[in-house]
mmCIF file of C-alpha atoms in Angstrom:
data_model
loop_
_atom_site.group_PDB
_atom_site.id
_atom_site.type_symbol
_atom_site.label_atom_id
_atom_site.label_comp_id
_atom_site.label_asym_id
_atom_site.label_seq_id
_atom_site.Cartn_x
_atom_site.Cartn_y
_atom_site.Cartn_z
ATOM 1 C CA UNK E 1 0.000 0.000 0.000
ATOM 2 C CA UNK E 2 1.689 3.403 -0.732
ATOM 3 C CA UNK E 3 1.733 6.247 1.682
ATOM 4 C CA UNK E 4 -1.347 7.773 -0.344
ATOM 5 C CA UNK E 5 -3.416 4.794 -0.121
ATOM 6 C CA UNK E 6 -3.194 4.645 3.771
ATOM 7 C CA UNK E 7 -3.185 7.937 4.221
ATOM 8 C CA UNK E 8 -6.585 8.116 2.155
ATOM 9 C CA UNK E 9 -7.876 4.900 4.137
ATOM 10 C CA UNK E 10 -7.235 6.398 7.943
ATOM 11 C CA UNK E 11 -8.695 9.970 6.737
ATOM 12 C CA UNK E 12 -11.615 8.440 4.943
ATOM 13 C CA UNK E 13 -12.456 5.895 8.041
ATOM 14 C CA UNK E 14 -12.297 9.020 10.610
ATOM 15 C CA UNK E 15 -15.017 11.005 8.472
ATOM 16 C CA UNK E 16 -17.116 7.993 8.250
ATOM 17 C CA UNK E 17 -17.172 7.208 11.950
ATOM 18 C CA UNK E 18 -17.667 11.032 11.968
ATOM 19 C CA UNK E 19 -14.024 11.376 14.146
ATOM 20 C CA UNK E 20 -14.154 13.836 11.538
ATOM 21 C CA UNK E 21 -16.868 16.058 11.677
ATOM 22 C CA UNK E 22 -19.198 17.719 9.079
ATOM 23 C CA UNK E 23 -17.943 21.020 8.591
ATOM 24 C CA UNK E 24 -14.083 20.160 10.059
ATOM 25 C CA UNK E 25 -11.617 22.268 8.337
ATOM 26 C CA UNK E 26 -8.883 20.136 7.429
ATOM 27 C CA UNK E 27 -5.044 21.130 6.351
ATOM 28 C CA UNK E 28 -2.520 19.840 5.196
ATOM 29 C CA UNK E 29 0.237 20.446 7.168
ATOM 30 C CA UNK E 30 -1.718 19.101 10.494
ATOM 31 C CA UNK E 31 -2.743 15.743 8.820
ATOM 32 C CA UNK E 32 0.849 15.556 7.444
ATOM 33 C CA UNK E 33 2.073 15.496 11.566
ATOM 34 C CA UNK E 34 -1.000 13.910 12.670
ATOM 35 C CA UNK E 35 0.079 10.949 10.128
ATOM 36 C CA UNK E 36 3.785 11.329 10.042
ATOM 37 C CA UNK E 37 4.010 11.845 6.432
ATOM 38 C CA UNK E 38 5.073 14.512 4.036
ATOM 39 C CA UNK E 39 2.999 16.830 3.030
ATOM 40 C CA UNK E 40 2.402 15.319 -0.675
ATOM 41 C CA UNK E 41 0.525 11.607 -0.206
ATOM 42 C CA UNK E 42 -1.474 14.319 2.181
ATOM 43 C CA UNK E 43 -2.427 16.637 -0.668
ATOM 44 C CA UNK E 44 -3.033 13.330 -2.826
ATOM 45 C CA UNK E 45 -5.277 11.795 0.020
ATOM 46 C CA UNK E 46 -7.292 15.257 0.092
ATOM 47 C CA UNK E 47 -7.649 15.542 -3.939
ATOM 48 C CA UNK E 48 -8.931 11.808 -4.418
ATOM 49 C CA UNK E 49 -11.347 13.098 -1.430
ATOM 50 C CA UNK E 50 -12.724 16.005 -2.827
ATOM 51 C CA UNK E 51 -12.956 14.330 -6.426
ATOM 52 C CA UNK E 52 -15.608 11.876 -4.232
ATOM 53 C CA UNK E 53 -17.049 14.366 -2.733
ATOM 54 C CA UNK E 54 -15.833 13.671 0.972
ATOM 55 C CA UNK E 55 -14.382 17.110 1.143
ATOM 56 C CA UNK E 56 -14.765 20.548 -0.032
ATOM 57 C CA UNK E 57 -11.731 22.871 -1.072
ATOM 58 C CA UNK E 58 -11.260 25.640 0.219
ATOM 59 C CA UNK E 59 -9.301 28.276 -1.566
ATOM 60 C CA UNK E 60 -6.199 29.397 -0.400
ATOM 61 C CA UNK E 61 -6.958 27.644 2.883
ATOM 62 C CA UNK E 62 -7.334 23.633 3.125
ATOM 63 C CA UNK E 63 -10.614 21.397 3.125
ATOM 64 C CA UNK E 64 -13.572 21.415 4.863
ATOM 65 C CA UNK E 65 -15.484 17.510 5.283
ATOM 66 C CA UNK E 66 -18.597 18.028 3.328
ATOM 67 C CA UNK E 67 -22.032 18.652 5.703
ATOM 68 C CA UNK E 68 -24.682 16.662 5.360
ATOM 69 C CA UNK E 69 -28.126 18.365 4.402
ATOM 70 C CA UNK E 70 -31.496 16.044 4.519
ATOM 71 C CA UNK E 71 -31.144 16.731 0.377
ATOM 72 C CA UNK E 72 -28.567 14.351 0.304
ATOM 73 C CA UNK E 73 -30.090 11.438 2.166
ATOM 74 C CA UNK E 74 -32.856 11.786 -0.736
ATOM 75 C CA UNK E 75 -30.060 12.199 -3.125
ATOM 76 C CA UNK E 76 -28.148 8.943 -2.518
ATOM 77 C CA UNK E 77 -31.235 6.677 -2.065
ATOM 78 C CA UNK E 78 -32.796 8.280 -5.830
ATOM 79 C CA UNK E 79 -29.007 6.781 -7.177
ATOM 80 C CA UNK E 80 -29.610 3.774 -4.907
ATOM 81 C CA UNK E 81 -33.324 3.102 -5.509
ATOM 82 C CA UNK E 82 -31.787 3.338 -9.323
ATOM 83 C CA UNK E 83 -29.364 0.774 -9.011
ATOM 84 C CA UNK E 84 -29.769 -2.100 -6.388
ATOM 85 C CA UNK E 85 -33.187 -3.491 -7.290
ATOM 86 C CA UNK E 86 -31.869 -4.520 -10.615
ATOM 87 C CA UNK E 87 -28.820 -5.933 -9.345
ATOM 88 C CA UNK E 88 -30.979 -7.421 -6.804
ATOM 89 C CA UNK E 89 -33.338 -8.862 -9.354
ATOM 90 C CA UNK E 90 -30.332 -10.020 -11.648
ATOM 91 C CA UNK E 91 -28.189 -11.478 -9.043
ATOM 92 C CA UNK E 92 -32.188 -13.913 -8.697
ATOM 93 C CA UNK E 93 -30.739 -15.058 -12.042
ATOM 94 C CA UNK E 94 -27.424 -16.128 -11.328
ATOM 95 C CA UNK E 95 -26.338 -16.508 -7.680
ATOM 96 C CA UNK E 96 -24.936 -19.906 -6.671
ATOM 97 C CA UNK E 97 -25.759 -21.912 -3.316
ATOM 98 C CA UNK E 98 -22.307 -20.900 -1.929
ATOM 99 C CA UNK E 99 -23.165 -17.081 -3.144
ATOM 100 C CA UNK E 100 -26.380 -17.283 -1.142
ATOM 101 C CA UNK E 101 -24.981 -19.377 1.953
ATOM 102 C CA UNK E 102 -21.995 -16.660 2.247
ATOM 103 C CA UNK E 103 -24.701 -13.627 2.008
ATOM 104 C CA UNK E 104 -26.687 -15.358 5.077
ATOM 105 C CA UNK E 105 -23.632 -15.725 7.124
ATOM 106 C CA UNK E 106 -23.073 -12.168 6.649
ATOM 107 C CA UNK E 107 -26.966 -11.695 7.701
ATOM 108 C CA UNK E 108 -25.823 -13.426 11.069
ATOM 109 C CA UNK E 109 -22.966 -11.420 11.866
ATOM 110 C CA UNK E 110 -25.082 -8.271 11.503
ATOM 111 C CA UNK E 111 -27.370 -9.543 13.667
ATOM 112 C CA UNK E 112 -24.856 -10.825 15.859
ATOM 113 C CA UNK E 113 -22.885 -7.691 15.816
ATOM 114 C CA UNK E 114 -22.201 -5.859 19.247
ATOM 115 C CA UNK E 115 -21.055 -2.411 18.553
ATOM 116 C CA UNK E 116 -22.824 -0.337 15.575
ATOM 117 C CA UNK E 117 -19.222 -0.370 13.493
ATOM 118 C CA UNK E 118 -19.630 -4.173 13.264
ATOM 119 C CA UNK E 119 -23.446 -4.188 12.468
ATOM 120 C CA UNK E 120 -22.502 -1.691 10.004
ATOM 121 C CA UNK E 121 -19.635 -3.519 8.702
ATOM 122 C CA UNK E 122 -21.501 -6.281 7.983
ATOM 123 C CA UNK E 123 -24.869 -4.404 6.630
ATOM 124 C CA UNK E 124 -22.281 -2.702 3.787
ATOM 125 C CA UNK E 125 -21.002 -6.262 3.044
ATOM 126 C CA UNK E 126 -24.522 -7.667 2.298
ATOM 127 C CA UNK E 127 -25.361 -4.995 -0.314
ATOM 128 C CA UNK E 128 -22.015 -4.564 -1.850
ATOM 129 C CA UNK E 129 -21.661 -8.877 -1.676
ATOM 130 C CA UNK E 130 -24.940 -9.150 -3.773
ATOM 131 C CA UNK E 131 -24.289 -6.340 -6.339
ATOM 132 C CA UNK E 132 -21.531 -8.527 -6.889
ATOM 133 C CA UNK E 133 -23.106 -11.156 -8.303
ATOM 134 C CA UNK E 134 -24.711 -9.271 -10.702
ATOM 135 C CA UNK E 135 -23.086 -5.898 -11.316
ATOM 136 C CA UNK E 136 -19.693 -5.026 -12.190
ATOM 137 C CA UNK E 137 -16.588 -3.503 -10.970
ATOM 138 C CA UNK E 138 -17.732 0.638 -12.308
ATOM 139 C CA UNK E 139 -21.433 -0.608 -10.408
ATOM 140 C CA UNK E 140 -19.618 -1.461 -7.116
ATOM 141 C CA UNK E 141 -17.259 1.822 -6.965
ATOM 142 C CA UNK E 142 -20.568 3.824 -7.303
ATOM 143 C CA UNK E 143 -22.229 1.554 -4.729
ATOM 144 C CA UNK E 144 -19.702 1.221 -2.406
ATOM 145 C CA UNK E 145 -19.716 5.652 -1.753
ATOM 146 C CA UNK E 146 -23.360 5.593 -1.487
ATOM 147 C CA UNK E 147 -23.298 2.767 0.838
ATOM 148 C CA UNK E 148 -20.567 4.647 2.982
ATOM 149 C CA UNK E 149 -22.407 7.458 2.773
ATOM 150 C CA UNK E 150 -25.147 5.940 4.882
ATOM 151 C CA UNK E 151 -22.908 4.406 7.216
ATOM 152 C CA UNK E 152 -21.842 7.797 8.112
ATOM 153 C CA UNK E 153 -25.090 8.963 8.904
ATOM 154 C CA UNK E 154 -25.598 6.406 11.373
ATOM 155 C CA UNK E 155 -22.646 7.488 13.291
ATOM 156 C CA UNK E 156 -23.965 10.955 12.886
ATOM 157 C CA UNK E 157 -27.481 10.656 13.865
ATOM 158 C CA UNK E 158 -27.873 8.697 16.591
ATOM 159 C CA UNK E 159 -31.274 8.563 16.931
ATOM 160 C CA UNK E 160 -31.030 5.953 13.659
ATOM 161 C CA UNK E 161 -28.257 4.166 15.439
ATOM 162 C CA UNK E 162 -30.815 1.395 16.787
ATOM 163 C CA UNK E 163 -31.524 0.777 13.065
ATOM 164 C CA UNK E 164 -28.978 -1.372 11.657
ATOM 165 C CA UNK E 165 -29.843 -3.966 14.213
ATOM 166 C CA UNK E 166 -33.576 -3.926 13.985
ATOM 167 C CA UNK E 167 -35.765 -6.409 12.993
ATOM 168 C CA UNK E 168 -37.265 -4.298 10.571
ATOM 169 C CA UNK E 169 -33.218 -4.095 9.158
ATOM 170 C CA UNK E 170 -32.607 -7.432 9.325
ATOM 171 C CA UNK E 171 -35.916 -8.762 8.361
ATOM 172 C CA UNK E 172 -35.459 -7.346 4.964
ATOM 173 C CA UNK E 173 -32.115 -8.617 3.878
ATOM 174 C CA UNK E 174 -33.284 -11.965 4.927
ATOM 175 C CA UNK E 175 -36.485 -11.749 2.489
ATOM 176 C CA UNK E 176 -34.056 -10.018 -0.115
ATOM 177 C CA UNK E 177 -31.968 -13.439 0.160
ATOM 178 C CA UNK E 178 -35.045 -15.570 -0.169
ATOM 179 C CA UNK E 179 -35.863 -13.858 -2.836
ATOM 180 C CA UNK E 180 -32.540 -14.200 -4.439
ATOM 181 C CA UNK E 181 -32.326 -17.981 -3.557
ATOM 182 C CA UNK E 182 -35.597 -18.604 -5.176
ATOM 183 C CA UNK E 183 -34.424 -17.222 -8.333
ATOM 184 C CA UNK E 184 -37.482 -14.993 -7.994
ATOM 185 C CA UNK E 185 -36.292 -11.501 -9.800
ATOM 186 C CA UNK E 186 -39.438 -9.215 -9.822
ATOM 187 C CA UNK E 187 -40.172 -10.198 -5.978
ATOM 188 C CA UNK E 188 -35.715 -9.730 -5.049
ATOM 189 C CA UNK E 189 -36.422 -6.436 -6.900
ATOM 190 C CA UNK E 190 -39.758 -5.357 -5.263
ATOM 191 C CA UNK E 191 -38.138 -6.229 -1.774
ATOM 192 C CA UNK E 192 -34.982 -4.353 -1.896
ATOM 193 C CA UNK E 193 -37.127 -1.434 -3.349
ATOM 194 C CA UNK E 194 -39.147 -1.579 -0.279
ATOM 195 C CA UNK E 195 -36.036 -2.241 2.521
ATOM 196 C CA UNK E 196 -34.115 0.856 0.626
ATOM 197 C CA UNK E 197 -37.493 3.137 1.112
ATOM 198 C CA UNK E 198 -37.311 1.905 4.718
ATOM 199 C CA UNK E 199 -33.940 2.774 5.852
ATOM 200 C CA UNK E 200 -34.593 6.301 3.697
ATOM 201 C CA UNK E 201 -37.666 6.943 6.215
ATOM 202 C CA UNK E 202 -35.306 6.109 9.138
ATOM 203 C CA UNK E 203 -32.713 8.566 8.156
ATOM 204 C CA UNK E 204 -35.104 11.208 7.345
ATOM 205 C CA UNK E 205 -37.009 11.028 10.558
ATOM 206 C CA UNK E 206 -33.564 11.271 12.272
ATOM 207 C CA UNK E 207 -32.880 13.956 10.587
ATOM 208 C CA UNK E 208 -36.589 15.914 11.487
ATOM 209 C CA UNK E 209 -35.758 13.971 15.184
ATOM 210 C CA UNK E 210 -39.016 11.609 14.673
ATOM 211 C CA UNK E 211 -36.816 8.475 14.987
ATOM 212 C CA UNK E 212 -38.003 6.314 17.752
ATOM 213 C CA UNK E 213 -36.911 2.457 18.249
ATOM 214 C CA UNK E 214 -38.912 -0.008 16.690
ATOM 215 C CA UNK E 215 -38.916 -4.051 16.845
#
């Protein structure tokens, strides 16, 4: 791994468990010490950031992590609502036994998980895991932000931290899987449809501070 890769890795993993803060004003020359690095995998880290849309630039004086504005919870689950029912629907078509069995051991570790970085963990393995099957290497890179994008919003609001770990949650990836073992497409498709408009009402409710626990 070069020094940009694992400087990019540390700094993106603090945003996401929100060590880093929405509107944090990051420079160079700190993260550079902080990491005991040079200055340049640094400024490489922070340019592959901003490209993604993890940071903002500001001129003449460093980066500032993005905020997050209820616009953008609707934003990534439009791309998402786009994307994952097809793959979900496709992957019906194709996934192997082993596929499946692998995908419900990841369902156990969610529910399993004790501490909302592991339920998390494994919740961003099940979708990424089963646009696998189906998608392809350009579909997962797009996937794999918007997934991390929610992740970061559970750190962030914790009123929606109870919801990774719900049976609402895990209910829904199970009947996804079903759906996906049975080779059924249209119902895999009309499931994850439903389970993405689900976690979108949690996160907007935390955001309007609605969210309550549920069973």
């Amino acid at each position: 791994m070069s020094l940009t890769d694992d400087v990019l890795g540390r700094l993106k993993a603090q945003i996401l468990h929100v060590d880093r803060a929405p509107g944090d004003v990051l420079y160079e020359a700190d993260l550079a010490t902080e990491f005991g690095v040079s200055k340049t995998p640094v400024r490489e880290a922070l340019r592959v950031l901003a490209q993604t849309g993890w940071v903002v630039v500001l001129p003449r004086k460093g980066y500032i992590v993005r905020p997050v504005e209820l616009r953008d919870v609707r934003d990534i689950f439009a791309i998402r609502h786009m994307i994952e029912p097809t793959l979900a629907g496709e992957a019906a078509l194709s996934a192997t036994p082993e596929q499946v069995g692998a995908l419900r051991a990841v369902i156990e570790r969610q529910a399993a998980a004790d501490d909302l970085a592991a339920a998390l963990a494994a919740a961003r393995a099940f979708h990424l895991d089963l646009s696998d099957i189906a998608g392809s290497k350009r579909t997962r890179t797009i996937l794999e932000d918007l997934v991390d994008e929610v992740r970061r919003l559970h750190h962030l609001l914790p009123r929606v931290e109870w919801h990774i770990t719900s049976a609402d949650e895990l209910r829904a990836h199970r009947e996804v899987l079903d759906a996906v073992a049975a080779g059924d497409r249209a119902g895999a498709d009309r499931l994850m449809h439903e389970h993405l408009d689900e976690v979108a009402r949690a996160l907007v409710d935390g955001f309007s501070g609605r969210s309550t626990p549920r069973s």
